[in-house]
Structure formats: C-alpha cells, structure tokens
mmCIF file of C-alpha atoms in Angstrom:
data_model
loop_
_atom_site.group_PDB
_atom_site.id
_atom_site.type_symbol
_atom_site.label_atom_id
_atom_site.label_comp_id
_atom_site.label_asym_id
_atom_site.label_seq_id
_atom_site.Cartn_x
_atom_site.Cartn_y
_atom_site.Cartn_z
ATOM 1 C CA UNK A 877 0.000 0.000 0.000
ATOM 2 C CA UNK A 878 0.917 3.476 -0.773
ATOM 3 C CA UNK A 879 2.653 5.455 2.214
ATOM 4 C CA UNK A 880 0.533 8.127 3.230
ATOM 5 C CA UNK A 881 0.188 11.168 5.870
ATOM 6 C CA UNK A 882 -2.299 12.847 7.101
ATOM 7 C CA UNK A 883 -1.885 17.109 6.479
ATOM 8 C CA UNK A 884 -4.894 17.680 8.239
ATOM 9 C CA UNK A 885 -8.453 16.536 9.262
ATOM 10 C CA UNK A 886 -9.822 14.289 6.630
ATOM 11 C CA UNK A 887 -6.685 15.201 4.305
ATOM 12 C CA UNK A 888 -4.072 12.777 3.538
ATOM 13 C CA UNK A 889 -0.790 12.812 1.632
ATOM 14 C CA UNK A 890 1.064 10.400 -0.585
ATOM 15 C CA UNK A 891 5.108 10.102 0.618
ATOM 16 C CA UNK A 892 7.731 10.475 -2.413
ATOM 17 C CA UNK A 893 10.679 10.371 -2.373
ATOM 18 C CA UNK A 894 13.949 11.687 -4.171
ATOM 19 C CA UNK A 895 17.304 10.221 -5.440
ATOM 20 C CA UNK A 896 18.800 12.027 -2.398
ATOM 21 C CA UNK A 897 16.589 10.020 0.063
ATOM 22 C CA UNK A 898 17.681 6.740 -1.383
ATOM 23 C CA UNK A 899 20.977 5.024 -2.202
ATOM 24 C CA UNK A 900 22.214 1.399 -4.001
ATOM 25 C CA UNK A 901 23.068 -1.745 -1.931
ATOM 26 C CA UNK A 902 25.711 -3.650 -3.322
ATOM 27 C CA UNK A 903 25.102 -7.568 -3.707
ATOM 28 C CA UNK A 904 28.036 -9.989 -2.386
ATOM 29 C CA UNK A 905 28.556 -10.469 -6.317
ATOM 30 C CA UNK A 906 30.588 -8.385 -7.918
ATOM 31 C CA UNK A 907 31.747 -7.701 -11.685
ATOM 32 C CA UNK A 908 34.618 -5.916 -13.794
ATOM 33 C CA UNK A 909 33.937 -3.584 -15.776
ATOM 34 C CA UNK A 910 34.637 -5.070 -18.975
ATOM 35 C CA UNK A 911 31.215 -7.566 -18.666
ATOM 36 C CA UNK A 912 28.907 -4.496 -17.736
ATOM 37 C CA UNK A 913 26.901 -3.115 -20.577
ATOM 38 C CA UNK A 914 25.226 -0.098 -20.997
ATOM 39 C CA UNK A 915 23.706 -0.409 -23.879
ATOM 40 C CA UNK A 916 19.753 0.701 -24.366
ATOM 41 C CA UNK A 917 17.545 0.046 -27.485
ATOM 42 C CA UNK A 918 14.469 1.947 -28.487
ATOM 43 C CA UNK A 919 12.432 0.385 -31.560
ATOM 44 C CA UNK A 920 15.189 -0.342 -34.031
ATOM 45 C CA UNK A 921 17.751 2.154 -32.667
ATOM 46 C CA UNK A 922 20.715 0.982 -30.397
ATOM 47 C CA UNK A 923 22.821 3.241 -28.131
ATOM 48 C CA UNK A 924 25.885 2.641 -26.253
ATOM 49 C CA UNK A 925 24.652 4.833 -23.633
ATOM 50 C CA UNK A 926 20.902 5.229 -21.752
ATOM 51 C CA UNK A 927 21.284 8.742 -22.696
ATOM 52 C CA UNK A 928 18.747 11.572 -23.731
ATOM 53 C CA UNK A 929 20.304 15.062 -24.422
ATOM 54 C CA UNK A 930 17.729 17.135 -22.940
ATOM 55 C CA UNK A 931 16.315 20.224 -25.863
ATOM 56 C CA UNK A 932 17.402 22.965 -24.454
ATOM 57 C CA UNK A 933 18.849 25.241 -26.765
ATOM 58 C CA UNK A 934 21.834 25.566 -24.244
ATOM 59 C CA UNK A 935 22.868 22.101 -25.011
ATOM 60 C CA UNK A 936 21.677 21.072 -28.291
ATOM 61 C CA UNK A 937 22.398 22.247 -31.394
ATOM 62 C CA UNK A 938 23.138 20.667 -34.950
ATOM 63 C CA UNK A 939 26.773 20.321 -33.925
ATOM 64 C CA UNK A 940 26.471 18.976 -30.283
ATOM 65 C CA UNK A 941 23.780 16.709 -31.574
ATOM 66 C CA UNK A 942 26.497 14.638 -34.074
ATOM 67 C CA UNK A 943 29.153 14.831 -31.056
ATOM 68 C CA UNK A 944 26.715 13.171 -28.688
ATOM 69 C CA UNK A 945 25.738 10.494 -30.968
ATOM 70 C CA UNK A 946 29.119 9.404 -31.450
ATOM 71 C CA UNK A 947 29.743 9.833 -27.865
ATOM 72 C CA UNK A 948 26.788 7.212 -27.626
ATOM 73 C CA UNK A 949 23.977 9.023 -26.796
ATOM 74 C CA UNK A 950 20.743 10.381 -28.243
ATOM 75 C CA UNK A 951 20.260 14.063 -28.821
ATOM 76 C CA UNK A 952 17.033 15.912 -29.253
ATOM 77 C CA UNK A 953 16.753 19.461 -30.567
ATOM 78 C CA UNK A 954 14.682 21.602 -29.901
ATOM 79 C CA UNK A 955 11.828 22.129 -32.562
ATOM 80 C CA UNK A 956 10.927 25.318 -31.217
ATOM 81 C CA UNK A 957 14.151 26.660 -30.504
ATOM 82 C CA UNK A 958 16.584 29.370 -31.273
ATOM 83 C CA UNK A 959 17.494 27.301 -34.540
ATOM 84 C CA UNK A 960 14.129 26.883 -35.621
ATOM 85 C CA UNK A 961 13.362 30.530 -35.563
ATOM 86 C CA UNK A 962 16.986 32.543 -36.450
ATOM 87 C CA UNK A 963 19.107 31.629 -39.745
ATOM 88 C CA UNK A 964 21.663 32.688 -37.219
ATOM 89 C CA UNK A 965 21.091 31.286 -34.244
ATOM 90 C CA UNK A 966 24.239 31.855 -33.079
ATOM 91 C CA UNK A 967 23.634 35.448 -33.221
ATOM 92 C CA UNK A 968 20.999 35.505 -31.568
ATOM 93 C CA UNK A 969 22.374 33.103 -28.349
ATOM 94 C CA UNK A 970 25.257 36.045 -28.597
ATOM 95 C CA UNK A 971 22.046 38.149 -26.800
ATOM 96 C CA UNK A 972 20.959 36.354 -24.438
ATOM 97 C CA UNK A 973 22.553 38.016 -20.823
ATOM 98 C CA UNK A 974 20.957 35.759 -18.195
ATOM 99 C CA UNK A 975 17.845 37.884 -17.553
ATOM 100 C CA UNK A 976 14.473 36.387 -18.607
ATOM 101 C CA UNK A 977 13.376 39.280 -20.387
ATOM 102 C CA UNK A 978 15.983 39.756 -22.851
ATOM 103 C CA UNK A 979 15.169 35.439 -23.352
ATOM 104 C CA UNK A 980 11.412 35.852 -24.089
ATOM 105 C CA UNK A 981 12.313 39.261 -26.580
ATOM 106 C CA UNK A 982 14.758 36.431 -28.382
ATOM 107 C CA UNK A 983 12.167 33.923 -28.089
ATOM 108 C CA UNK A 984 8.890 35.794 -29.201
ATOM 109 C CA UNK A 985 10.483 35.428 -33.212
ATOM 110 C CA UNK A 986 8.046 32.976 -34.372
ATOM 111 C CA UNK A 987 9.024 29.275 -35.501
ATOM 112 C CA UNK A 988 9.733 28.791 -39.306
ATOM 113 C CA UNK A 989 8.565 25.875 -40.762
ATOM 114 C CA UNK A 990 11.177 26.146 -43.687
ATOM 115 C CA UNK A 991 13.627 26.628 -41.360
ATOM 116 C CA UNK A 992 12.769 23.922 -39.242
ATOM 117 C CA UNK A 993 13.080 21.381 -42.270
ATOM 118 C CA UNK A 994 16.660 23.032 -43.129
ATOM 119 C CA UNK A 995 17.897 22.032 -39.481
ATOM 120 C CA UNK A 996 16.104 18.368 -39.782
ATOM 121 C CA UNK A 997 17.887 18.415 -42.906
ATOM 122 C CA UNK A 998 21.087 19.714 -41.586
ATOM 123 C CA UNK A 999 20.899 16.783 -38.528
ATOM 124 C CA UNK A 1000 20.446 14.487 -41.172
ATOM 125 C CA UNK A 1001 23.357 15.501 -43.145
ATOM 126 C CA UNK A 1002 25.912 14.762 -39.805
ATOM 127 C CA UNK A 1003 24.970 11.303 -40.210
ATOM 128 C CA UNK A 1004 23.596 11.159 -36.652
ATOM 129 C CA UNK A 1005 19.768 9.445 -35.705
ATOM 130 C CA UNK A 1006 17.582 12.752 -35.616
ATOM 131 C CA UNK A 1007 14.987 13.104 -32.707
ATOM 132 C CA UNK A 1008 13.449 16.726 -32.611
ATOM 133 C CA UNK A 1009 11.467 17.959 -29.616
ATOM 134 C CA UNK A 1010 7.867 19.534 -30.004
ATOM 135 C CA UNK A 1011 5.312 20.857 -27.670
ATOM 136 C CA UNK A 1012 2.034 19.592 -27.329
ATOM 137 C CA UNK A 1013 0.505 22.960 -28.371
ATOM 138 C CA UNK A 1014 2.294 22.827 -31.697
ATOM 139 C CA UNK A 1015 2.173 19.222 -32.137
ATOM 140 C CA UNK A 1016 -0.243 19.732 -35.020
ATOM 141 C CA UNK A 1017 1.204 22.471 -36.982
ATOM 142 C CA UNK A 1018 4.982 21.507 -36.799
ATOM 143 C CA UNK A 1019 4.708 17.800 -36.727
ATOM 144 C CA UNK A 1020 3.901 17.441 -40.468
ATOM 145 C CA UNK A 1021 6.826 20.080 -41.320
ATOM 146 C CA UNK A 1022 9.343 17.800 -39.560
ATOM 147 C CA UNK A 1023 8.408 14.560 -40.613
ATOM 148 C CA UNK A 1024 8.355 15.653 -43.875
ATOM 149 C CA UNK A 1025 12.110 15.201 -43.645
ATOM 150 C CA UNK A 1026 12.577 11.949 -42.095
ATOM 151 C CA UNK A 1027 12.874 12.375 -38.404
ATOM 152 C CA UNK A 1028 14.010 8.801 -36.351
ATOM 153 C CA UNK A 1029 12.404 9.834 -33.146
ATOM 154 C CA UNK A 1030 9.540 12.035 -32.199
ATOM 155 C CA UNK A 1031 9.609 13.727 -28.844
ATOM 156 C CA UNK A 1032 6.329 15.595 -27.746
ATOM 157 C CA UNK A 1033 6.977 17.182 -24.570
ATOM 158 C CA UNK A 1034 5.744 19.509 -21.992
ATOM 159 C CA UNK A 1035 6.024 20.472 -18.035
ATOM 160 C CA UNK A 1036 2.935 18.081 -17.698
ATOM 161 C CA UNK A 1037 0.889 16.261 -20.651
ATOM 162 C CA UNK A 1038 -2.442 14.493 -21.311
ATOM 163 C CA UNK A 1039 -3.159 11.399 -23.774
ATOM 164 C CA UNK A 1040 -5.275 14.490 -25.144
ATOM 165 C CA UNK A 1041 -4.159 17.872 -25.347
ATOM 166 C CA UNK A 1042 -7.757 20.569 -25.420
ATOM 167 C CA UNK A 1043 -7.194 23.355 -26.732
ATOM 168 C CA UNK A 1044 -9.346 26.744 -27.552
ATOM 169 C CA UNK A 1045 -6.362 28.926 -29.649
ATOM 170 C CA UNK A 1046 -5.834 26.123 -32.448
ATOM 171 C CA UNK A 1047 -6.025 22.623 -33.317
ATOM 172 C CA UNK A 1048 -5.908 19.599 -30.244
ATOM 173 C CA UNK A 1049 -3.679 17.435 -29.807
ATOM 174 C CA UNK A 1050 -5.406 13.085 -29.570
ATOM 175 C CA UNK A 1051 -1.925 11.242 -28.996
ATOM 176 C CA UNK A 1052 -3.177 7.964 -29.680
ATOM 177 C CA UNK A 1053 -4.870 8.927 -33.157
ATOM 178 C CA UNK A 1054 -1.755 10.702 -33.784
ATOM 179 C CA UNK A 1055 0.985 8.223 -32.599
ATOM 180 C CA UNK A 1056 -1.746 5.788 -34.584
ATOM 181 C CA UNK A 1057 -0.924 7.077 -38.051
ATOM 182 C CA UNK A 1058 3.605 7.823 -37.230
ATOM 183 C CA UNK A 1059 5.814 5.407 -38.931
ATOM 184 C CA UNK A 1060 8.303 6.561 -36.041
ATOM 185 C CA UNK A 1061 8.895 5.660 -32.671
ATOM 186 C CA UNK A 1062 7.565 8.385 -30.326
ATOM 187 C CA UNK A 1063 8.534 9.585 -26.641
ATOM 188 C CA UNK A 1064 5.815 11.686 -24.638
ATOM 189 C CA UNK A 1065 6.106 13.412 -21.601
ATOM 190 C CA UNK A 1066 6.434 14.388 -18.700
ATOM 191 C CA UNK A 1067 4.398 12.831 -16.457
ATOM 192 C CA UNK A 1068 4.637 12.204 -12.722
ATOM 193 C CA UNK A 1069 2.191 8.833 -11.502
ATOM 194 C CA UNK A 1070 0.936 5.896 -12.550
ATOM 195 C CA UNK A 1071 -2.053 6.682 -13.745
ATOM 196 C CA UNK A 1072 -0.495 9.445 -16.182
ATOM 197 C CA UNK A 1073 1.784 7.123 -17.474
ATOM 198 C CA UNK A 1074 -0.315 4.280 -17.968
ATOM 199 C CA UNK A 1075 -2.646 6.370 -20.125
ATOM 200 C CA UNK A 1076 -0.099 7.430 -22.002
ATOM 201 C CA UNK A 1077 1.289 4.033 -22.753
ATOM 202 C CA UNK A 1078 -1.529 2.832 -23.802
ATOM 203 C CA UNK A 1079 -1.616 6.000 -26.475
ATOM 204 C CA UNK A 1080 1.060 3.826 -28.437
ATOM 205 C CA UNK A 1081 4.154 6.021 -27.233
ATOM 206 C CA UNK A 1082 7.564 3.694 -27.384
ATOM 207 C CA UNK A 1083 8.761 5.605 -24.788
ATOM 208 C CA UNK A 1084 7.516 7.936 -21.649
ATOM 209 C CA UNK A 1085 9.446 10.691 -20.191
ATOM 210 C CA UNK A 1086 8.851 11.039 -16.568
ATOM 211 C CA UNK A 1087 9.514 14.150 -15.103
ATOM 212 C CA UNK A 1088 9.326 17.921 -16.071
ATOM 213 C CA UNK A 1089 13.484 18.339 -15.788
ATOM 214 C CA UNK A 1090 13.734 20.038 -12.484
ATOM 215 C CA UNK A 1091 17.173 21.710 -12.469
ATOM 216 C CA UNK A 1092 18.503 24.394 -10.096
ATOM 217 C CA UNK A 1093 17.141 27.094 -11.884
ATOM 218 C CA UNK A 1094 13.789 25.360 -11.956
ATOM 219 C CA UNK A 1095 11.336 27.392 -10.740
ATOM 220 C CA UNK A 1096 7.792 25.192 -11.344
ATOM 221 C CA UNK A 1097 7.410 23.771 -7.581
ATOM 222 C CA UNK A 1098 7.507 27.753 -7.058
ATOM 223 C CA UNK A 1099 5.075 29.010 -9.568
ATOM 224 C CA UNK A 1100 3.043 26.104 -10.211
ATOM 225 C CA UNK A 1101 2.624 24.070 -7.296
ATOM 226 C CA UNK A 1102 4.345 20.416 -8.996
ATOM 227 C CA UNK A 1103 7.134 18.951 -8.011
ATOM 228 C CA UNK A 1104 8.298 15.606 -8.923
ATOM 229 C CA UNK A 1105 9.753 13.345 -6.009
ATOM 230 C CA UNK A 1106 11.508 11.454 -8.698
ATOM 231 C CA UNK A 1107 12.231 8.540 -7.231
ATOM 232 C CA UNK A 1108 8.588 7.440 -6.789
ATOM 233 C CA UNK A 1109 7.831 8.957 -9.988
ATOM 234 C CA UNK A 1110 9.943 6.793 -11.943
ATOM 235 C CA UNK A 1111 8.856 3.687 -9.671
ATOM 236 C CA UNK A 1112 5.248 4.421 -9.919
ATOM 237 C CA UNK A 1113 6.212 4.676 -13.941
ATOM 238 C CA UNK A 1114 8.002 1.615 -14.115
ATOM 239 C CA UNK A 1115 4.952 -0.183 -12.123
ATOM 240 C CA UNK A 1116 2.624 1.480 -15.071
ATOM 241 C CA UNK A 1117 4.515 -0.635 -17.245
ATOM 242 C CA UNK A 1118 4.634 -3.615 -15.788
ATOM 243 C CA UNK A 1119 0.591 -3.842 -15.963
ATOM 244 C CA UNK A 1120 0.415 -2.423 -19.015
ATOM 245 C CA UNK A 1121 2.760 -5.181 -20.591
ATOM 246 C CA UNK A 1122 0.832 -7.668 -18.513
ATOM 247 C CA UNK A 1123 -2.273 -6.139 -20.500
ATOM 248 C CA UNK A 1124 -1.292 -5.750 -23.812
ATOM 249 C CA UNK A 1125 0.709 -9.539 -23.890
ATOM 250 C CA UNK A 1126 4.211 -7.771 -23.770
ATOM 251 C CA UNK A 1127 4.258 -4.740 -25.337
ATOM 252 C CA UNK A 1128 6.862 -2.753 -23.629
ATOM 253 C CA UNK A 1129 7.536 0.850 -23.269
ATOM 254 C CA UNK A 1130 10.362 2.395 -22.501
ATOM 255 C CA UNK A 1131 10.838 5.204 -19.348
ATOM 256 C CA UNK A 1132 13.433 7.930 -19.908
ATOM 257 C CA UNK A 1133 14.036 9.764 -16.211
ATOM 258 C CA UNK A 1134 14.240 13.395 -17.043
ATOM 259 C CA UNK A 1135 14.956 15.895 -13.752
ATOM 260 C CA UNK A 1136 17.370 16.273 -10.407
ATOM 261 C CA UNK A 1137 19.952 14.333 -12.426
ATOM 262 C CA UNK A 1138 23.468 16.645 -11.763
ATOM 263 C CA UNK A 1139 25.735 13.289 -10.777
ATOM 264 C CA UNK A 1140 26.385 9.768 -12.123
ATOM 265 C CA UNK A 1141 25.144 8.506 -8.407
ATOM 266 C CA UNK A 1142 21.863 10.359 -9.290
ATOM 267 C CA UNK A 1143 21.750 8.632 -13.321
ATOM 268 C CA UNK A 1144 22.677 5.141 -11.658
ATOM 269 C CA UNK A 1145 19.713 5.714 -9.205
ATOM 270 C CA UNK A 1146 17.124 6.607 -11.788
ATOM 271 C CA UNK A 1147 17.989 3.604 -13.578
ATOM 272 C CA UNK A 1148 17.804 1.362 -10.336
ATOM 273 C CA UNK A 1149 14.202 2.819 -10.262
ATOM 274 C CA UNK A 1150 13.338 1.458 -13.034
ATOM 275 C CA UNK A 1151 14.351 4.154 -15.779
ATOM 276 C CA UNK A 1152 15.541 2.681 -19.306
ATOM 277 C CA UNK A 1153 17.442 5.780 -19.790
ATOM 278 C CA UNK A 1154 17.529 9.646 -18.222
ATOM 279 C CA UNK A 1155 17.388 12.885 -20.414
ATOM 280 C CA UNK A 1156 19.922 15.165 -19.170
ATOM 281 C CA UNK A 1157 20.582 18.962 -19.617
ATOM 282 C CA UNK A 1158 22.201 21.182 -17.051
ATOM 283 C CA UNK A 1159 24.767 18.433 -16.588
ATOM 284 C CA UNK A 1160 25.652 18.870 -20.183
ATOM 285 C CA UNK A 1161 26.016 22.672 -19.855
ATOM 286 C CA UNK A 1162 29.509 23.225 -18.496
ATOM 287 C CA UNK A 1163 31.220 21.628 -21.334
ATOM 288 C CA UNK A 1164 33.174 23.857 -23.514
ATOM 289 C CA UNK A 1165 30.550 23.043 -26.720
ATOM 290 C CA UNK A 1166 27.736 23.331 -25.305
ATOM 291 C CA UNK A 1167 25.966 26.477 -27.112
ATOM 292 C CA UNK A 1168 24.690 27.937 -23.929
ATOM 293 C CA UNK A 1169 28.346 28.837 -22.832
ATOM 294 C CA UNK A 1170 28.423 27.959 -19.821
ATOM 295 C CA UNK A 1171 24.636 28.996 -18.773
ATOM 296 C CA UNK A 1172 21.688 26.560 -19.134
ATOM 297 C CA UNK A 1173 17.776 27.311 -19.122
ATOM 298 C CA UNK A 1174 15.177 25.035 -21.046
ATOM 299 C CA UNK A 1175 11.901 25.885 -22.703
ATOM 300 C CA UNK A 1176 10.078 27.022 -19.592
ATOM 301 C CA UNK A 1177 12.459 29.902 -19.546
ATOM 302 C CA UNK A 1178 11.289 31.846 -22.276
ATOM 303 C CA UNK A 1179 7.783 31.039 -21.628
ATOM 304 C CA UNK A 1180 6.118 34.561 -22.506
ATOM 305 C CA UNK A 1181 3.458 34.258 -19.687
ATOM 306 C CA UNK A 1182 4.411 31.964 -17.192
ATOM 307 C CA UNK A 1183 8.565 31.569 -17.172
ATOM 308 C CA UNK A 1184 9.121 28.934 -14.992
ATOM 309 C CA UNK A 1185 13.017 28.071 -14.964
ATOM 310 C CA UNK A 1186 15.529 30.994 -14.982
ATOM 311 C CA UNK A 1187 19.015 31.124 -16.514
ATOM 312 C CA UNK A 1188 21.542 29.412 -14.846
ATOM 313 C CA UNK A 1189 25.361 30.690 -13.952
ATOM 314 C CA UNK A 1190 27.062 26.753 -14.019
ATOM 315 C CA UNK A 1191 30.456 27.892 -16.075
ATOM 316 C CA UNK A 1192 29.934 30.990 -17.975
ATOM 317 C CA UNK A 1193 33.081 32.799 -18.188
ATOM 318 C CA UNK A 1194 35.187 29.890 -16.990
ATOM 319 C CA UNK A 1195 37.949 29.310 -19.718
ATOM 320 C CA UNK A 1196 38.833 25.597 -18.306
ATOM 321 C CA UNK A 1197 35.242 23.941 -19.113
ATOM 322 C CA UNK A 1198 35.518 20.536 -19.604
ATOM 323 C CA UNK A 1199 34.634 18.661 -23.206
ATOM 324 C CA UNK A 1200 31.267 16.901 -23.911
ATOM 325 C CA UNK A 1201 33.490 13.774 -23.845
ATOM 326 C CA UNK A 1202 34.883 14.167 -20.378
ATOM 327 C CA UNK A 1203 31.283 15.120 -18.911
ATOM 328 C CA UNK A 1204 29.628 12.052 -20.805
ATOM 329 C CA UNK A 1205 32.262 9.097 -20.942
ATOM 330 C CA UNK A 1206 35.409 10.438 -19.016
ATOM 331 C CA UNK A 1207 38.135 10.687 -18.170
ATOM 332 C CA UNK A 1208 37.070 12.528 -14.869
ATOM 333 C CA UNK A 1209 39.367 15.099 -12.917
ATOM 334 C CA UNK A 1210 36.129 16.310 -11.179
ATOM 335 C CA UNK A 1211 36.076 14.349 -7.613
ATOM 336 C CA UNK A 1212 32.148 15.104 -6.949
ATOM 337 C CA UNK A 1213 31.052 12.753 -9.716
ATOM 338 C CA UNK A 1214 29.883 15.946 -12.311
ATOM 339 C CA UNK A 1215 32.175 14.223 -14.949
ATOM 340 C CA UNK A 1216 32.218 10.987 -16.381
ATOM 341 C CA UNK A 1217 28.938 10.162 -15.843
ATOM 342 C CA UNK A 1218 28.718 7.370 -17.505
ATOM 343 C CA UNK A 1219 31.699 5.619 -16.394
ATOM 344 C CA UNK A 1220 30.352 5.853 -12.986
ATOM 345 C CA UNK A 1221 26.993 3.664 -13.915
ATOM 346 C CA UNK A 1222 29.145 1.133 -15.445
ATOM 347 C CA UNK A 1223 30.900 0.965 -12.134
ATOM 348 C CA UNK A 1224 28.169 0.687 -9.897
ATOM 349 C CA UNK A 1225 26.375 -2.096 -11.755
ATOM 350 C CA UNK A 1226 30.017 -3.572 -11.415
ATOM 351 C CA UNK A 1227 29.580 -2.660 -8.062
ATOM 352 C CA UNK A 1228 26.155 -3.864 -7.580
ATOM 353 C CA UNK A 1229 26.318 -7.387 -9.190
ATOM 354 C CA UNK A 1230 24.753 -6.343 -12.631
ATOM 355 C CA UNK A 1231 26.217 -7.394 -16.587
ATOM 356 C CA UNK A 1232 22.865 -4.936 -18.023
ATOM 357 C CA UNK A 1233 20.655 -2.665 -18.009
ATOM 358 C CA UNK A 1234 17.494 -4.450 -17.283
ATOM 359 C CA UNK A 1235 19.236 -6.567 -14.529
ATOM 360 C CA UNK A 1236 20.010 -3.356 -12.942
ATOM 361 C CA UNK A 1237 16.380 -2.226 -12.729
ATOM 362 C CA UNK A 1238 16.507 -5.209 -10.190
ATOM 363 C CA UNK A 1239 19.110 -3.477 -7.883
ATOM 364 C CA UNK A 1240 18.140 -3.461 -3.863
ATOM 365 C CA UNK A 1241 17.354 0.017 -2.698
ATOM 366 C CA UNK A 1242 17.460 1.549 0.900
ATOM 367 C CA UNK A 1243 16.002 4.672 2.135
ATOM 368 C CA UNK A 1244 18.640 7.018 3.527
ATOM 369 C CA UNK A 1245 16.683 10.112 4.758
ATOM 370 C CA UNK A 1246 15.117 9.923 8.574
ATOM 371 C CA UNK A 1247 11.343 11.298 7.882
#
C-alpha cells in the first residue's frame, strides 16, 4: 500500500521520495567492468549509452547533436528553438545576458517551418539518428513540417501532458490517433504517476518521459505548485509498465528519467528505479561546446506568460570547461562525480552485481533520509 500522511483533518498525503533520500546496496557479487553493458535500445535504434540530451537550446544544437551520438547518446533538438526561428542562431544566443526578459524578446520570433526542415535536414546531413522535440501545443502544426524530412524519433513534450491535449487557440492534440498514423517511434512526456503514465502508454508512445526536468534554476514547484519526487515517480512509472505489458501480452515501453539528475550517483539511481534511460541537460552545460556557454535554461524559460526556470550561472566565463566527452564518458578530474557520468553507472552495476541494463532495474534500494 501506498505510504501516506495525514496534512490535516480528513486530508491525507502520498510520501515520495527523491534520489537524495535513497541510495544502491551492493550484492556480495561483484563484476569488472569489462562484462557491464550499458547499452539501451528503443524500436530499431541501439545506443551505447541510456542517454537523452535534454532540448534545451543551451545544449543542443546541430553540432552537439552529431558529437553526442558518437559519444553514444541520443540528442534531441529543440523544434521550437533558437534554430528553428533565427538563420543565425548563433547570433541571436550572442544576446541572451541571463535575464528572462531579454530570453522571451529572443524567443517571441516565431518558428519557421522552412527553417525547421533546413535544421532536420542539416541533422540528417551529420549522419547522426535525428529526434526533434515539439510541444504539445504545436504538435499539429509543426509535426507534419518535420516529418516531412525523415525524423528517427519524435519527442512531444511539456512540463505536464495528457493522452489528449484541449485546446481553444488552435487545433488539439489526440496522442493515440496521432501516434496511430507515425511510422516513427515516439517519446511523450512528462508525467509524474501511474495513472499518467499508464494512459499514455496505452496511447502507443515507445517511450515515456517522466519528469518535467527540475534543475537548479527550476522554478515550477515555485510558480506552479508540482514537483516531482523522482524517485517514486519513476517507480510508480516503471509499475505502469509492468501492468500495461501484462495487458497488452508484452508490449513494452520504454521510461526515460528526465529531472534532479546533476551526478552519475543520481543517473545510476534513476535507472535502479526502473528508468531505461535519463534525459539530461544542465549536466551537459559546463562543457566547452555546449551552445549555452556555460549557462543553461530550457523551454520554460522563455515562456512569454508563465517563465518557470531561470538562466543558470554553471560555467559561464570559466575558460577551463571541460569537453562533452569528459562530462559524458570520461576521463574525470572532477572528484564530486559531475564528470564521467557514464563511467560511474558502469561501475556501480560492477559494483552492484549487474552485466545490463534491465538486470540493474533489479538493484536493492534503501532509504537514507530519517522522515
């Protein structure tokens, strides 16, 4: 049974929990790193790595997005970014000063739908898989515009979404008539219980992305009321799909964690969970190609109503960043496990007794926090 707590006469509260408040047990069974695999397959694509790139413009762009794939990881850009709405994006990153006006005057430039193909084309053209981000809102008008060009992956993705997006200011948004008709695999999200991502599951999704990508300059538990205790998210999630492969005669969809992810302790932990892979962004943003230099914000931040994540100081400035490379795969100088990220989950599975991925979803976990 769920925990619960009672907030007040005839009110009671579910207990989550976060990757701080837990930590991994390590089995009397051990194994070198040379048997551990991280490997992670969605529909017919293989990766080395259970990685996302988070789209934020600060991390992903047309260049980044080729580096990561050959680093072993997935990037998705952002269809209603900075290079979906400047021929020069560049220039127009160049203006951004940290303060959320100056990001929502950059922002308000509408999306191009010619230019969007050009960068689809452009990802192509590196050789790379190409996954491109879109909101629910736009889902409709952009979607055609993009797969057009031959997209691999399909990411529809907002703070919180529905198996059916309402709208009054222009067309809904069905997901499972939509995902219905897609030759390509598609990830929706974020959601934050089981209910949420059962629904969504059962829209035909490949993969769900729990979480909204709380970061320190997150600001949505402030304005909005939500925040995600991500461990229980992603194990609620990752019960979700056990019933729903139970229901559909096993039909299984993927999880990709996505928020409070700054370590590889904190990326070995989602995947304990129950996560197939975690999108990450702000951990990306201190390495010396990251577009952002050296800042990071994602797509709440330019919101032109509601901004709900501000720009974030994490090595602007700071001549000595480290390389995409060192963050993702290592070699590490960085003692607080920032760098290297990956090379610590391959360790702790050693650690823990695990050869893969989905054996790891089967580590012991113990709660650490006295509440």
């Amino acid at each position: 049974m769920p925990e619960t707590v009672e907030i007040g006469l005839g009110r009671s509260a579910r207990r989550g929990y976060s990757f701080d408040d837990i930590a991994l047990v390590p089995t009397r069974r051990t194994r070198g790193s040379s048997v551990v695999s991280t490997a992670w397959q969605i529909d017919a694509h293989t990766f080395e790595l259970p990685f996302v790139a988070a789209p934020s413009d600060a991390v992903v762009s047309p260049t980044t997005a080729a580096e990561i794939e050959r680093l072993g990881g997935l990037a998705v850009l952002d269809g209603e970014g900075l290079w979906a709405r400047y021929e020069d994006a560049d220039a127009a990153l160049a203006q951004l000063d940290g303060e959320t006006a100056t990001l929502q005057r950059v922002y308000a430039q509408p999306v191009v739908p010619e230019l969007l193909r050009a960068r689809v084309k452009e990802l192509r053209a590196a050789g790379g898989r190409v996954a491109v981000r879109l909101s629910p809102q736009h889902t409709a008008d952009l979607a055609p515009h993009v797969l057009a060009e031959g997209v691999d992956l399909l990411v529809i993705q907002g703070t919180v979404i529905s198996a059916e997006h309402v709208a009054t200011d222009g067309p809904g948004l069905n997901l499972k008539t939509f995902i219905a008709d897609l030759d390509v695999p598609v990830l929706v999200g974020g959601v934050t219980n089981y209910q949420t991502a059962l629904h969504l599951m059962r829209t035909g999704a490949a993969g769900v992305i729990i979480g909204y990508g709380a970061h320190l300059g997150s600001t949505t538990h402030m304005t909005l009321g939500i925040e995600v205790p991500m461990a229980t998210a992603v194990v609620d999630a990752a019960a979700a799909r056990r019933d729903y492969l139970d229901e559909t005669g096993g039909r299984y969809v993927h999880l990709i964690a996505y928020g409070d992810m700054s370590t590889g302790g904190d990326v070995a932990k989602a995947l304990a969970c129950g996560a197939d892979a975690v999108m990450l962004g702000e951990p990306l943003a201190a390495a010396a190609e990251a577009p952002g230099a050296g800042r990071y914000w994602d797509a709440t931040a330019a919101h032109p109503r509601v901004p709900r994540s501000a720009v974030i100081d994490i090595a602007a400035g700071d001549d000595d960043r480290p390389t995409l490379e060192q963050v993702i795969v290592g070699p590490a100088s960085n003692p607080e496990g920032e760098h290297n990220l990956f090379g610590s989950v391959r360790r702790v599975m050693g650690k823990c007794g695990y050869s893969t991925l989905k054996e790891f979803q089967k580590a012991e976990l113990i709660v650490t926090t006295n509440r």
